[in-house]
Coordinates of C-alpha atoms in Angstrom, one line a residue:
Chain A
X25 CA 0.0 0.0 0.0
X26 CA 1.5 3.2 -1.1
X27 CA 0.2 6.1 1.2
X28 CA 1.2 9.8 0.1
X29 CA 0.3 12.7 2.4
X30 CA -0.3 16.2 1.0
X31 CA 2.7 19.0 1.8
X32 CA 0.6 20.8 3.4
X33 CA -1.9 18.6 5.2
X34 CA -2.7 19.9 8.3
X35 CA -2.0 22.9 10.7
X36 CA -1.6 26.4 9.1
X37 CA 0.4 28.9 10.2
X38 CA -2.4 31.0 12.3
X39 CA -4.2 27.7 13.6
X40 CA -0.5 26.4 15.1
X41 CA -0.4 30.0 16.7
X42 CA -3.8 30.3 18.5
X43 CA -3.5 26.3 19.7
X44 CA -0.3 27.2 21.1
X45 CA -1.0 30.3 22.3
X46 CA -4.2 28.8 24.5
X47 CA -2.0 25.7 25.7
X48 CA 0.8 28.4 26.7
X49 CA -1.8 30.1 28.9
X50 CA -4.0 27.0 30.2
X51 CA -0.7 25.9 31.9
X52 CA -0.3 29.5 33.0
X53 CA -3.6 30.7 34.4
X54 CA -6.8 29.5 35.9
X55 CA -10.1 31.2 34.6
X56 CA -9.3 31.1 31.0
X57 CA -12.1 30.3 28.2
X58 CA -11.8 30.8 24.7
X59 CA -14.8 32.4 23.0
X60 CA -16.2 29.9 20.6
X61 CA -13.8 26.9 19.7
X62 CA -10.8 28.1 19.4
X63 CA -10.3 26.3 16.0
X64 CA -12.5 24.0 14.5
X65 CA -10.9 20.7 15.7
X66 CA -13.2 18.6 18.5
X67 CA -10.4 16.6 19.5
X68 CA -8.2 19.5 20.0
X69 CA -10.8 21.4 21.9
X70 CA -11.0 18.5 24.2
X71 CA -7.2 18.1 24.8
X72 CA -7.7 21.7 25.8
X73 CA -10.7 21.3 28.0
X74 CA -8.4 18.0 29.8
X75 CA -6.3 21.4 30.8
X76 CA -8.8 23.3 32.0
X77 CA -9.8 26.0 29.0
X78 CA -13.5 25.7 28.1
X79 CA -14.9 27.0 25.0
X80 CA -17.7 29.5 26.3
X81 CA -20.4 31.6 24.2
X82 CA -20.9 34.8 26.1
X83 CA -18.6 35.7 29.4
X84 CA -19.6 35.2 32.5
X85 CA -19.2 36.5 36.1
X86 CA -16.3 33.7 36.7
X87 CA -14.3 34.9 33.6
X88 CA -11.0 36.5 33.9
X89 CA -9.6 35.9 31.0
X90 CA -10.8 35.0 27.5
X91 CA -9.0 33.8 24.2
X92 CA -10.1 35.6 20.9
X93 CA -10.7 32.2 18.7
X94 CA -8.1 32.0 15.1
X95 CA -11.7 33.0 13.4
X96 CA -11.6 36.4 15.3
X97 CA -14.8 37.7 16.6
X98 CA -17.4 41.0 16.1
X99 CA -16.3 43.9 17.2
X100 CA -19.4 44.3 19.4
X101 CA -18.5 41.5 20.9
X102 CA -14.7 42.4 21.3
X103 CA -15.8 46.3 22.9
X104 CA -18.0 44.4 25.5
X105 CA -15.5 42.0 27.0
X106 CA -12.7 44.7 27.1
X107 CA -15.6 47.0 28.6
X108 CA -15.9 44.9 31.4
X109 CA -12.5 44.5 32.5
X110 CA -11.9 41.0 31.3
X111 CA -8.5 40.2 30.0
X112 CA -8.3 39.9 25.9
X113 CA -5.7 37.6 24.5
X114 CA -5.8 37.7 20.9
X115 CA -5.5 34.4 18.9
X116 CA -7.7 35.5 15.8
X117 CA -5.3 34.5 12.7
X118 CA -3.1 37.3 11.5
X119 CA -4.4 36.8 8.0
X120 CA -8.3 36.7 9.4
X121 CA -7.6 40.5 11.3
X122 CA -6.1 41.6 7.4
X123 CA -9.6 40.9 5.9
X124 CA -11.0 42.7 9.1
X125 CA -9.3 45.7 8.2
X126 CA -9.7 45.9 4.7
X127 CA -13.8 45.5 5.5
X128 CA -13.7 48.6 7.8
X129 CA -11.3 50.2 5.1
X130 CA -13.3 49.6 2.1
X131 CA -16.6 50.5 4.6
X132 CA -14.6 53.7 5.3
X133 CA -13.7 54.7 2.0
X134 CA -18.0 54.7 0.9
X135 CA -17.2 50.8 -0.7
X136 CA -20.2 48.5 0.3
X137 CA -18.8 45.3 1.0
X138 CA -19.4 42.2 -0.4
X139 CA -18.0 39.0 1.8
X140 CA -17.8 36.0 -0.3
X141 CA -18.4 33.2 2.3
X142 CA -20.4 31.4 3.9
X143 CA -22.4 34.0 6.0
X144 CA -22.9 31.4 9.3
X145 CA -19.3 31.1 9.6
X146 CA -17.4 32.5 12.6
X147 CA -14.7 34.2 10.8
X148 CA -17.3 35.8 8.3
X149 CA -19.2 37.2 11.2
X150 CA -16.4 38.5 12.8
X151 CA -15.6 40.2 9.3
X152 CA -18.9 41.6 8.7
X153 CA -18.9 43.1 11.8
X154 CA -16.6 45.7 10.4
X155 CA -17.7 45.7 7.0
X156 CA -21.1 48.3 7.9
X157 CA -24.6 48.3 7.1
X158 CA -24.9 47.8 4.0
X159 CA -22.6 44.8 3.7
X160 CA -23.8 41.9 1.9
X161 CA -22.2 38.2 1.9
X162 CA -22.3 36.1 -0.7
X163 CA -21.1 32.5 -1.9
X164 CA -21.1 33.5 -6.2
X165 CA -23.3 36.7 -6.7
X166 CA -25.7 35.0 -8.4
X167 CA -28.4 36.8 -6.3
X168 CA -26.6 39.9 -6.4
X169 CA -28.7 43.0 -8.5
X170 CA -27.5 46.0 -10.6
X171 CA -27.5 49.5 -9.1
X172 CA -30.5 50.8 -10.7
X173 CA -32.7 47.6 -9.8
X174 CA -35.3 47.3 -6.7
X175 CA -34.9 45.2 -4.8
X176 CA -32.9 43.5 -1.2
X177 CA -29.9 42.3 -3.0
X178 CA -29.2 45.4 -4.8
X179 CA -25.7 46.8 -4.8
X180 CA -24.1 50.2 -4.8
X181 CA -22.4 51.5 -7.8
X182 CA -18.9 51.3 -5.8
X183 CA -18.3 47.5 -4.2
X184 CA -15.9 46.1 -2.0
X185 CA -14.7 42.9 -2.2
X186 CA -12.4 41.0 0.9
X187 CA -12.8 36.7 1.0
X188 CA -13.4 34.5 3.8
X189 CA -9.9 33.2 4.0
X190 CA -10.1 29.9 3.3
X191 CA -12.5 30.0 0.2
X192 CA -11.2 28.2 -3.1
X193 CA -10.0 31.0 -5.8
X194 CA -12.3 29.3 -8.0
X195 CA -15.1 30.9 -5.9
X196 CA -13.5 34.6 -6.2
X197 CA -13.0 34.3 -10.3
X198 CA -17.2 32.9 -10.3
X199 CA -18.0 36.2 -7.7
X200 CA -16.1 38.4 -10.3
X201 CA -17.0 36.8 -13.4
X202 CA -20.9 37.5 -11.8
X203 CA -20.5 41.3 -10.6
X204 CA -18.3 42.8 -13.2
X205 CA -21.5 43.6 -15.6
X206 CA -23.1 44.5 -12.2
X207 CA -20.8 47.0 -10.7
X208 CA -19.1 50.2 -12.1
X209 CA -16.6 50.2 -9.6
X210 CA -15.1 47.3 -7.7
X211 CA -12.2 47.0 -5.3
X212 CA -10.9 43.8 -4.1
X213 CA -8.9 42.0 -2.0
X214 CA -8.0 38.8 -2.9
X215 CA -7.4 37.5 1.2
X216 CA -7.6 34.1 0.9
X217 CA -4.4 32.9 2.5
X218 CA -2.0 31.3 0.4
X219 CA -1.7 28.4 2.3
X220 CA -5.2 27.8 1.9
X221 CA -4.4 27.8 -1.9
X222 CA -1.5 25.8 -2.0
X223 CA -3.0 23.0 0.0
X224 CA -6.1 22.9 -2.4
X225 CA -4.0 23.3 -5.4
X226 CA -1.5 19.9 -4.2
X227 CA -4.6 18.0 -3.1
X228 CA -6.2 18.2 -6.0
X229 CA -2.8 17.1 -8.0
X230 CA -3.0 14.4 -5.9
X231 CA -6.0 13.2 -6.4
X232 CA -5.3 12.2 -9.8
X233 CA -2.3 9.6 -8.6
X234 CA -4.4 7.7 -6.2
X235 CA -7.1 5.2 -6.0
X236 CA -9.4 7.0 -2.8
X237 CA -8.5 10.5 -0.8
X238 CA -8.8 10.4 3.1
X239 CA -9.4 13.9 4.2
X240 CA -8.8 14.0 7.5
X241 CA -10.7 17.2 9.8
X242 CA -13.3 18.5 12.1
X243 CA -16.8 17.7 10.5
X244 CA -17.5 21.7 11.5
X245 CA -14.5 22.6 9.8
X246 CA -15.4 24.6 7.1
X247 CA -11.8 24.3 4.8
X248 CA -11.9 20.3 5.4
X249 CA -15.0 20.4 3.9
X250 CA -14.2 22.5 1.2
X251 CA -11.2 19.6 0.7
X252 CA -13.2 16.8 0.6
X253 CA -15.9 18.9 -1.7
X254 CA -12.9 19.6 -4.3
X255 CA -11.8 16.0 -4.1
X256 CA -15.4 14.3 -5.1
X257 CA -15.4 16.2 -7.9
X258 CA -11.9 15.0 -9.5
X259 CA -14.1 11.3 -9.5
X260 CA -12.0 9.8 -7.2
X261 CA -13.2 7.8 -4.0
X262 CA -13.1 10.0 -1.0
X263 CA -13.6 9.6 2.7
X264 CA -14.1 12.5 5.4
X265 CA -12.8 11.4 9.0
X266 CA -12.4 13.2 12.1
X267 CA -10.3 10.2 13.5
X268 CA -8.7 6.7 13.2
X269 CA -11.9 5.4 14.6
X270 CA -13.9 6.2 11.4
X271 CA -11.3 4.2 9.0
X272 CA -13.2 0.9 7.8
X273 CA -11.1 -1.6 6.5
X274 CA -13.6 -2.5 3.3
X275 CA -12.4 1.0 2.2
X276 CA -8.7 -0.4 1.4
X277 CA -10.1 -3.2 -0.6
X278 CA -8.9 -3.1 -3.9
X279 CA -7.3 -0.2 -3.3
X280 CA -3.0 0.6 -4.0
X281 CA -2.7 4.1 -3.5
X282 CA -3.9 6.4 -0.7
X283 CA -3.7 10.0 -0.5
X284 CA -4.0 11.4 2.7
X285 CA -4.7 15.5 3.3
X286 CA -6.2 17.8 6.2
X287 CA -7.5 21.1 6.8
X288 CA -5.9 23.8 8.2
X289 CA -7.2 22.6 11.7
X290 CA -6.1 19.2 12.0
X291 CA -2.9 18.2 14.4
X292 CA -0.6 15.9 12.9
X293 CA -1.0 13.4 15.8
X294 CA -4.6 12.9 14.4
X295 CA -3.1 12.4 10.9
X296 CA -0.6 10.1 12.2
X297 CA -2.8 7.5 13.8
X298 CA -4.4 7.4 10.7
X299 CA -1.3 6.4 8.4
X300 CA -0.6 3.6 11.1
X301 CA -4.1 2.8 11.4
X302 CA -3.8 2.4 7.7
X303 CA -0.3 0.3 7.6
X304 CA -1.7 -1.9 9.9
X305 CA -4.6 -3.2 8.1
X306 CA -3.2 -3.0 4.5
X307 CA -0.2 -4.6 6.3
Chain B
X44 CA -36.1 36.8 -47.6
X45 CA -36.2 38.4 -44.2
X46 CA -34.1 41.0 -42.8
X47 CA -33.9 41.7 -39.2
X48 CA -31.3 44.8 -38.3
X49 CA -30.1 44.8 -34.9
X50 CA -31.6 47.6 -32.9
X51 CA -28.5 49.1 -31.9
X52 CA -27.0 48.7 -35.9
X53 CA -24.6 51.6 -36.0
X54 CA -23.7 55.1 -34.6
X55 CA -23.2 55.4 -30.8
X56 CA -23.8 58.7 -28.8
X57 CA -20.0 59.4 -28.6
X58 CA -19.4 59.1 -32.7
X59 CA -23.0 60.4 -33.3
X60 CA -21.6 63.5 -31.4
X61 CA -18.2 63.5 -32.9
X62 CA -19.7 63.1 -36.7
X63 CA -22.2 66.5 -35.7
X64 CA -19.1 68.6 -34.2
X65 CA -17.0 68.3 -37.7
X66 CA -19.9 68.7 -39.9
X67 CA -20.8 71.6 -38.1
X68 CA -17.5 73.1 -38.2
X69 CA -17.0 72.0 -41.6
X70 CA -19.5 74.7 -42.2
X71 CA -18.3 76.9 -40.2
X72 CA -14.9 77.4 -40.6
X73 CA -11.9 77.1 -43.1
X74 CA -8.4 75.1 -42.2
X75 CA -10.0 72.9 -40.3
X76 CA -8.5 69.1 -39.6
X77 CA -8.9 66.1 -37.6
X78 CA -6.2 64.5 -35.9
X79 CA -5.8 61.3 -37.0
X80 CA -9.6 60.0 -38.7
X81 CA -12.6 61.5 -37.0
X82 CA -13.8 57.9 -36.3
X83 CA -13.2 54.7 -38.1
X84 CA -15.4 54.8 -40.8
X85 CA -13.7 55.7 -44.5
X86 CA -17.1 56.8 -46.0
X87 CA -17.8 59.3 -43.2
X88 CA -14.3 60.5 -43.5
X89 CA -14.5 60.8 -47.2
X90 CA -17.9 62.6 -47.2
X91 CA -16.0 65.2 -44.5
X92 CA -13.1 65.5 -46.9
X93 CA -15.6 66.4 -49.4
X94 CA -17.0 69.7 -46.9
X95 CA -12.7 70.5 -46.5
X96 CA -12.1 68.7 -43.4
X97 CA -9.1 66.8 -43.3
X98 CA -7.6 63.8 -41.4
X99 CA -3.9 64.8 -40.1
X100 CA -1.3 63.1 -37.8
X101 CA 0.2 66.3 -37.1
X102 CA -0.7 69.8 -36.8
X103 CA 1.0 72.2 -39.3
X104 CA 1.5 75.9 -39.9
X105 CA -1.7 75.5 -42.2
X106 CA -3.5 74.3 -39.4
X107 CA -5.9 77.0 -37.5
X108 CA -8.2 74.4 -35.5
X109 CA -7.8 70.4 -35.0
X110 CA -10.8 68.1 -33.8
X111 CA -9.9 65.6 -31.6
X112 CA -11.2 62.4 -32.6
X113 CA -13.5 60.9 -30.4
X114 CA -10.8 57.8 -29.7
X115 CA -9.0 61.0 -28.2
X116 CA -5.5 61.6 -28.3
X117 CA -2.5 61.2 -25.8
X118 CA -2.3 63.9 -23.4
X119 CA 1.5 65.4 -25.0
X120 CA -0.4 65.5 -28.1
X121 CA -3.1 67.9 -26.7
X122 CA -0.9 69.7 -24.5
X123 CA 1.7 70.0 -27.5
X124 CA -1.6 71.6 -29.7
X125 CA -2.5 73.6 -27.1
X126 CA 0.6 75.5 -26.2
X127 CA 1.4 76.2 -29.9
X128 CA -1.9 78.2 -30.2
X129 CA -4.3 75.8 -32.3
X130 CA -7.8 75.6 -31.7
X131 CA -8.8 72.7 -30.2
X132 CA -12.2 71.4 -30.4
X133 CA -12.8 68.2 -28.5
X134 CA -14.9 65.6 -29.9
X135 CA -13.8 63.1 -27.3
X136 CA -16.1 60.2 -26.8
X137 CA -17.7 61.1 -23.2
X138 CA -17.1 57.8 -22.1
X139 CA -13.5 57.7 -23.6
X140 CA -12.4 60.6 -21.5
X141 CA -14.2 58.7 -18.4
X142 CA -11.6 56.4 -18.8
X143 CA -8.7 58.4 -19.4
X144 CA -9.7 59.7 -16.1
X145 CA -10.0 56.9 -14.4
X146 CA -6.6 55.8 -15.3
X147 CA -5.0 58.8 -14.1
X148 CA -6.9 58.6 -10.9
X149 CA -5.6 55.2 -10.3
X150 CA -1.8 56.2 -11.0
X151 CA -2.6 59.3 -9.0
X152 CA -3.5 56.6 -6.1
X153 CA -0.6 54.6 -6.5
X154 CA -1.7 52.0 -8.5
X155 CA -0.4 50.1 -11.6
X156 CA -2.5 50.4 -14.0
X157 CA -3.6 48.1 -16.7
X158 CA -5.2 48.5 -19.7
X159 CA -7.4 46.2 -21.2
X160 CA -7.6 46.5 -25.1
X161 CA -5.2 46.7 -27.9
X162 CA -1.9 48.6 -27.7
X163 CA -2.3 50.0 -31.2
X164 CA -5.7 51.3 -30.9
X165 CA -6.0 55.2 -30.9
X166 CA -8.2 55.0 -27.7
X167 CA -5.7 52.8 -25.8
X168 CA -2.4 55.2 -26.6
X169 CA -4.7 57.9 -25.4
X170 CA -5.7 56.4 -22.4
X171 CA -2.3 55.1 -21.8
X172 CA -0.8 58.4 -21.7
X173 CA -2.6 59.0 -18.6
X174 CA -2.2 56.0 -16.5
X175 CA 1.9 56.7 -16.1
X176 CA 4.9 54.8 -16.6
X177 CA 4.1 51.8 -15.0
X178 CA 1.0 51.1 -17.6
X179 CA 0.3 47.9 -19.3
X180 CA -1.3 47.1 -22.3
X181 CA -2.9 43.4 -22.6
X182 CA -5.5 41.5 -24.2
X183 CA -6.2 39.0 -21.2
X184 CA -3.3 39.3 -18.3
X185 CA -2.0 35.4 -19.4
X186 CA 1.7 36.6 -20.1
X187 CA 1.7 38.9 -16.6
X188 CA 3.7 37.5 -13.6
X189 CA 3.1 37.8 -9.8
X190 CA 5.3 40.8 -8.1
X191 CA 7.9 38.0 -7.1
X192 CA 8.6 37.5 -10.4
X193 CA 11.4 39.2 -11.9
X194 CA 10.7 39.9 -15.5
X195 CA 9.4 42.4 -17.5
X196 CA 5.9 41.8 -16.9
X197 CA 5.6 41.8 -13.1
X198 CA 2.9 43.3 -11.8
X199 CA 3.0 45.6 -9.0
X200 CA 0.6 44.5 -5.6
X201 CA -2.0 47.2 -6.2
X202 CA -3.1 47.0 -9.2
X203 CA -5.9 49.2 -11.6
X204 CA -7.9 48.2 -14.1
X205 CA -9.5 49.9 -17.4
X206 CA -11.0 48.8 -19.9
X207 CA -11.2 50.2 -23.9
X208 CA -14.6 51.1 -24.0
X209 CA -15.4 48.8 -27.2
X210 CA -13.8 45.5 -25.6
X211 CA -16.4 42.5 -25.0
X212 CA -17.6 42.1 -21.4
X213 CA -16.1 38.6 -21.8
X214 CA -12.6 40.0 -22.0
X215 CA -12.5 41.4 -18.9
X216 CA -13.8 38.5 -17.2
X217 CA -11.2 37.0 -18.9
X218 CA -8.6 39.2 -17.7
X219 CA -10.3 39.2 -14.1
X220 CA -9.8 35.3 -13.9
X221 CA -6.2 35.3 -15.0
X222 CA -5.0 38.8 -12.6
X223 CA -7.3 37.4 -9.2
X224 CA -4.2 35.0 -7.9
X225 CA -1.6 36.9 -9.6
X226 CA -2.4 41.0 -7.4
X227 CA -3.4 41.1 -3.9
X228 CA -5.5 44.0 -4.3
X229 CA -7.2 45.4 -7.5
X230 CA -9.3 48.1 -8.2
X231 CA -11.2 47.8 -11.4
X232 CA -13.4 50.0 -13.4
X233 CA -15.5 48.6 -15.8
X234 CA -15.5 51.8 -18.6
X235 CA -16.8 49.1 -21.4
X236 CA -19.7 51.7 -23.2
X237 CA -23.3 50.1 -22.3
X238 CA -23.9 50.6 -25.6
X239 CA -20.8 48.1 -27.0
X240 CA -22.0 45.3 -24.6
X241 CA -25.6 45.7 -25.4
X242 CA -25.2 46.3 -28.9
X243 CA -22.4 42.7 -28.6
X244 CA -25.5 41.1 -27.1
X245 CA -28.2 41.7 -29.2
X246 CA -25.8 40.7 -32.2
X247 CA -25.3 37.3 -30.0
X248 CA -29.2 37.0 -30.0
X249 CA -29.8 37.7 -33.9
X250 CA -27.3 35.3 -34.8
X251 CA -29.5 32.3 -33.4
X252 CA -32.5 33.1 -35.5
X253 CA -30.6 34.1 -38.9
X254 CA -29.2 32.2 -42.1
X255 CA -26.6 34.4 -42.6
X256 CA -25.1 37.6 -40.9
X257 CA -24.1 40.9 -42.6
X258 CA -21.4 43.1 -40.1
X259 CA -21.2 47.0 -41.7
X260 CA -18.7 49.1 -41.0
X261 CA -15.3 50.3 -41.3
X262 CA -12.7 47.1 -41.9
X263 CA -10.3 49.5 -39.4
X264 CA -12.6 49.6 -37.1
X265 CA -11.7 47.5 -33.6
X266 CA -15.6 47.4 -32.3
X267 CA -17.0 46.1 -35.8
X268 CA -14.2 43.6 -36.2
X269 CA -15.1 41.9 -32.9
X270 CA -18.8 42.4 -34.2
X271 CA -17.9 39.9 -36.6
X272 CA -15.2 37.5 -34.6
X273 CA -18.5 36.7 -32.3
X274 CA -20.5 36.1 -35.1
X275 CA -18.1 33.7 -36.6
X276 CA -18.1 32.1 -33.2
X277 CA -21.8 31.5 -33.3
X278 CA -21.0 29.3 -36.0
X279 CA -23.6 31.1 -38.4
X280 CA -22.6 32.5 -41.7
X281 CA -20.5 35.8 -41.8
X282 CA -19.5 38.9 -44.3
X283 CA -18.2 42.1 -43.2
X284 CA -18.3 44.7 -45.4
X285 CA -18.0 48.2 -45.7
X286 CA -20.7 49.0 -48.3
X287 CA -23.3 47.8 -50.7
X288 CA -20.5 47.2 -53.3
X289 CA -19.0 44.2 -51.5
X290 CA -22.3 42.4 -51.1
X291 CA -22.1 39.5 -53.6
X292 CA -25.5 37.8 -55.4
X293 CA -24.0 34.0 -54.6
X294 CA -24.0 35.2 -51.0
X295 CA -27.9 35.1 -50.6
X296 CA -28.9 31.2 -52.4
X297 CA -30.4 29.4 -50.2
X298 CA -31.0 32.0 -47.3
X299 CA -34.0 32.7 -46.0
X300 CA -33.0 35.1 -42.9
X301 CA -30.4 37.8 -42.8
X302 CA -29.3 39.6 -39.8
X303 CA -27.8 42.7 -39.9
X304 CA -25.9 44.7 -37.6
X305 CA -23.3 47.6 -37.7
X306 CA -20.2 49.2 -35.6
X307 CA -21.1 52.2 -33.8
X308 CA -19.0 54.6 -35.9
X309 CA -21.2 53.0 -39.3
X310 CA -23.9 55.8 -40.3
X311 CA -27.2 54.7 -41.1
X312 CA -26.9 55.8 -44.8
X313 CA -24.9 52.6 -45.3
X314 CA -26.6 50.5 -43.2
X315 CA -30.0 51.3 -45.8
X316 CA -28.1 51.1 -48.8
X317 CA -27.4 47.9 -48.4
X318 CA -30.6 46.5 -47.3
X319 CA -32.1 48.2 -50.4
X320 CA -29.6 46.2 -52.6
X321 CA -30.6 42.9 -50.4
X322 CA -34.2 43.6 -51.2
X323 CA -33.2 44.4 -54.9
X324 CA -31.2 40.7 -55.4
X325 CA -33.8 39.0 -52.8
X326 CA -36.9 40.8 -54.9

């Protein structure tokens, strides 16, 4: 059985920050949650939670200190918790705070701002929240109007455009190729991260050298889905597993070649039991 | 035999304006000239010859006014008319200068700017005289290079886009797909005349329910050209031609429908001749 994992399978630079940052300060201080999960990994939220850092949804009275989750948060959310004393420690990915700023940027130079995204996701609502009023998310523009149109999804003559980070490019050239008979004016940020990119781009040049993909990631992880999504449609057999646990042996039948890859929030000790898990019953 | 003209066939506002401002100073005035050909159509140019008003690439000592075609002309050129006393009257497409603007604005802001359309096009060198050293000239971005690329085609991280105001809608999408992974930010402004892309899709639409399509106008001009490349690509049946003369008998066996349509600097008179002559073979 020949197994070949993807360059880039796994941790990304601004998840292996904010997982070591809230490790650094579980063993440090008591009282410390993270707002939200801090990434989308159950298995590393529960190594966390064996120290002592709970994920929480809204601060309480017992709260001293709370993480800022690699997806950032709204800047409601952020003024209230500094408002009330509690201490802020900032995890949200570098790269997530860039497309914050270009919202509020675009927002402050008179662009409304289009999010392409998934508007339910953390990282999106954290951008919105700086983006203003009249900010719209999208996932291709399809729904998207012409100025001089009447109706909820109409845009503004001037449009801003920033990206959930980890959104395939293709879904940035299908927004464009939608709003550029729409829009006179249109600024855009192209801030999907480029390891986001490049891990897309070598799955999917791997997918054509193996028999069946094993994408390995939180089932709430939005960029392992997104992997798995991308390899279906190359044809080739694909399975989406949190953990070893999931791995059937029937799936090996027949089969020479595995790939292996995993989203952004995946610890290589996950994909690791998995490659011996694998070994041992193709072995 | 029927004969369905596009409703768009022909003249534009900006050449229906141009046409008017050196006919009416062909009646005005003596030592008149164009700079450079009015618009590209050699009939109109011809019949303005005929009232005294001449097409020149330079002004002389002869020269007492100039017109400035409505491609428009780089800005040394006007500046160069200017200072030496000449009268210039400006017959400028509206929507040409809008993007001569725009590209100086976006060099003004720092950005790169690209032009979409072809480098030996009047309207391109006059726009490119605005957008400042850094300008380039392409057809659809394939041969430009990310900024860590060192050759002669590396873009710059902030980019700006315009577009020659005759180009297809589906060049820029085009050029949008190929520039999204290759600039971190762009700023684009869609100057592409409403009435090239409606006029492009109306001609889209005819060329479905027609036999055989006639494109008027002048064989040097860019917007009638394409007229005809996207017929052609329809896969129906295709003559461009600049007048009745070219229209050959053999042409019309076995047709039943003809669609006709015209570049915006083709004047009516031409358009009627020729279905006249149609009706006269057809009759």
């Amino acid at each position: 059985m020949k197994i070949t994992v993807a360059k880039r399978a796994g941790f990304c630079f601004g998840v292996k920050r904010a997982v070591k940052i809230a490790f650094d300060m579980a063993s440090l201080k008591q009282g410390v949650y993270t707002l939200g999960p801090i990434i989308h990994n159950p298995q590393v939220v529960e190594k966390l939670e064996q120290k002592g850092v709970y994920s929480i949804e809204e601060p309480s009275i017992n709260t001293k200190s709370v993480i800022i989750r690699t997806h950032g948060i709204p800047i409601e959310m952020f003024n209230k918790v500094s408002q009330i004393g509690i201490e802020v420690i900032d995890a949200t990915c570098p790269f997530v705070k860039k497309a914050q700023e270009y919202a509020k940027l675009l927002r402050d130079q008179g662009y409304q701002v289009i999010i392409l995204g998934d508007k339910d996701h953390p990282e999106v609502k954290s951008i919105m929240s700086y983006a203003g009023e009249k900010v719209i998310v999208t996932r291709d523009g399809t729904e998207l109007k012409k100025p001089n149109n009447d109706n909820e999804n109409k845009l503004n003559k001037k449009i801003g455009i920033v990206v959930q980070t980890t959104q395939p490019v293709e879904a940035l050239r299908k927004l464009l190729c939608n709003l550029v008979e729409k829009a006179k004016e249109m600024k855009v940020f192209n801030t999907i991260c480029n390891s986001t990119s490049l891990r897309q781009k070598e799955t999917s040049e791997l997918c054509e050298k193996v028999d069946l993909m094993i994408v390995v990631g939180g089932k709430n992880s939005a960029n392992t889905t997104q992997l798995a999504n991308l390899c279906q449609s190359t044809g080739v057999k694909t399975y989406h597993i949190e953990t070893k646990l999931e791995l059937q042996e029937n799936w090996l039948e027949n089969v020479t070649s595995i790939g292996i890859t995993a989203g952004a929030s995946t610890p290589d000790w996950i994909i690791n039991e998995i490659i011996e898990r694998i070994n041992f019953i193709g072995g």
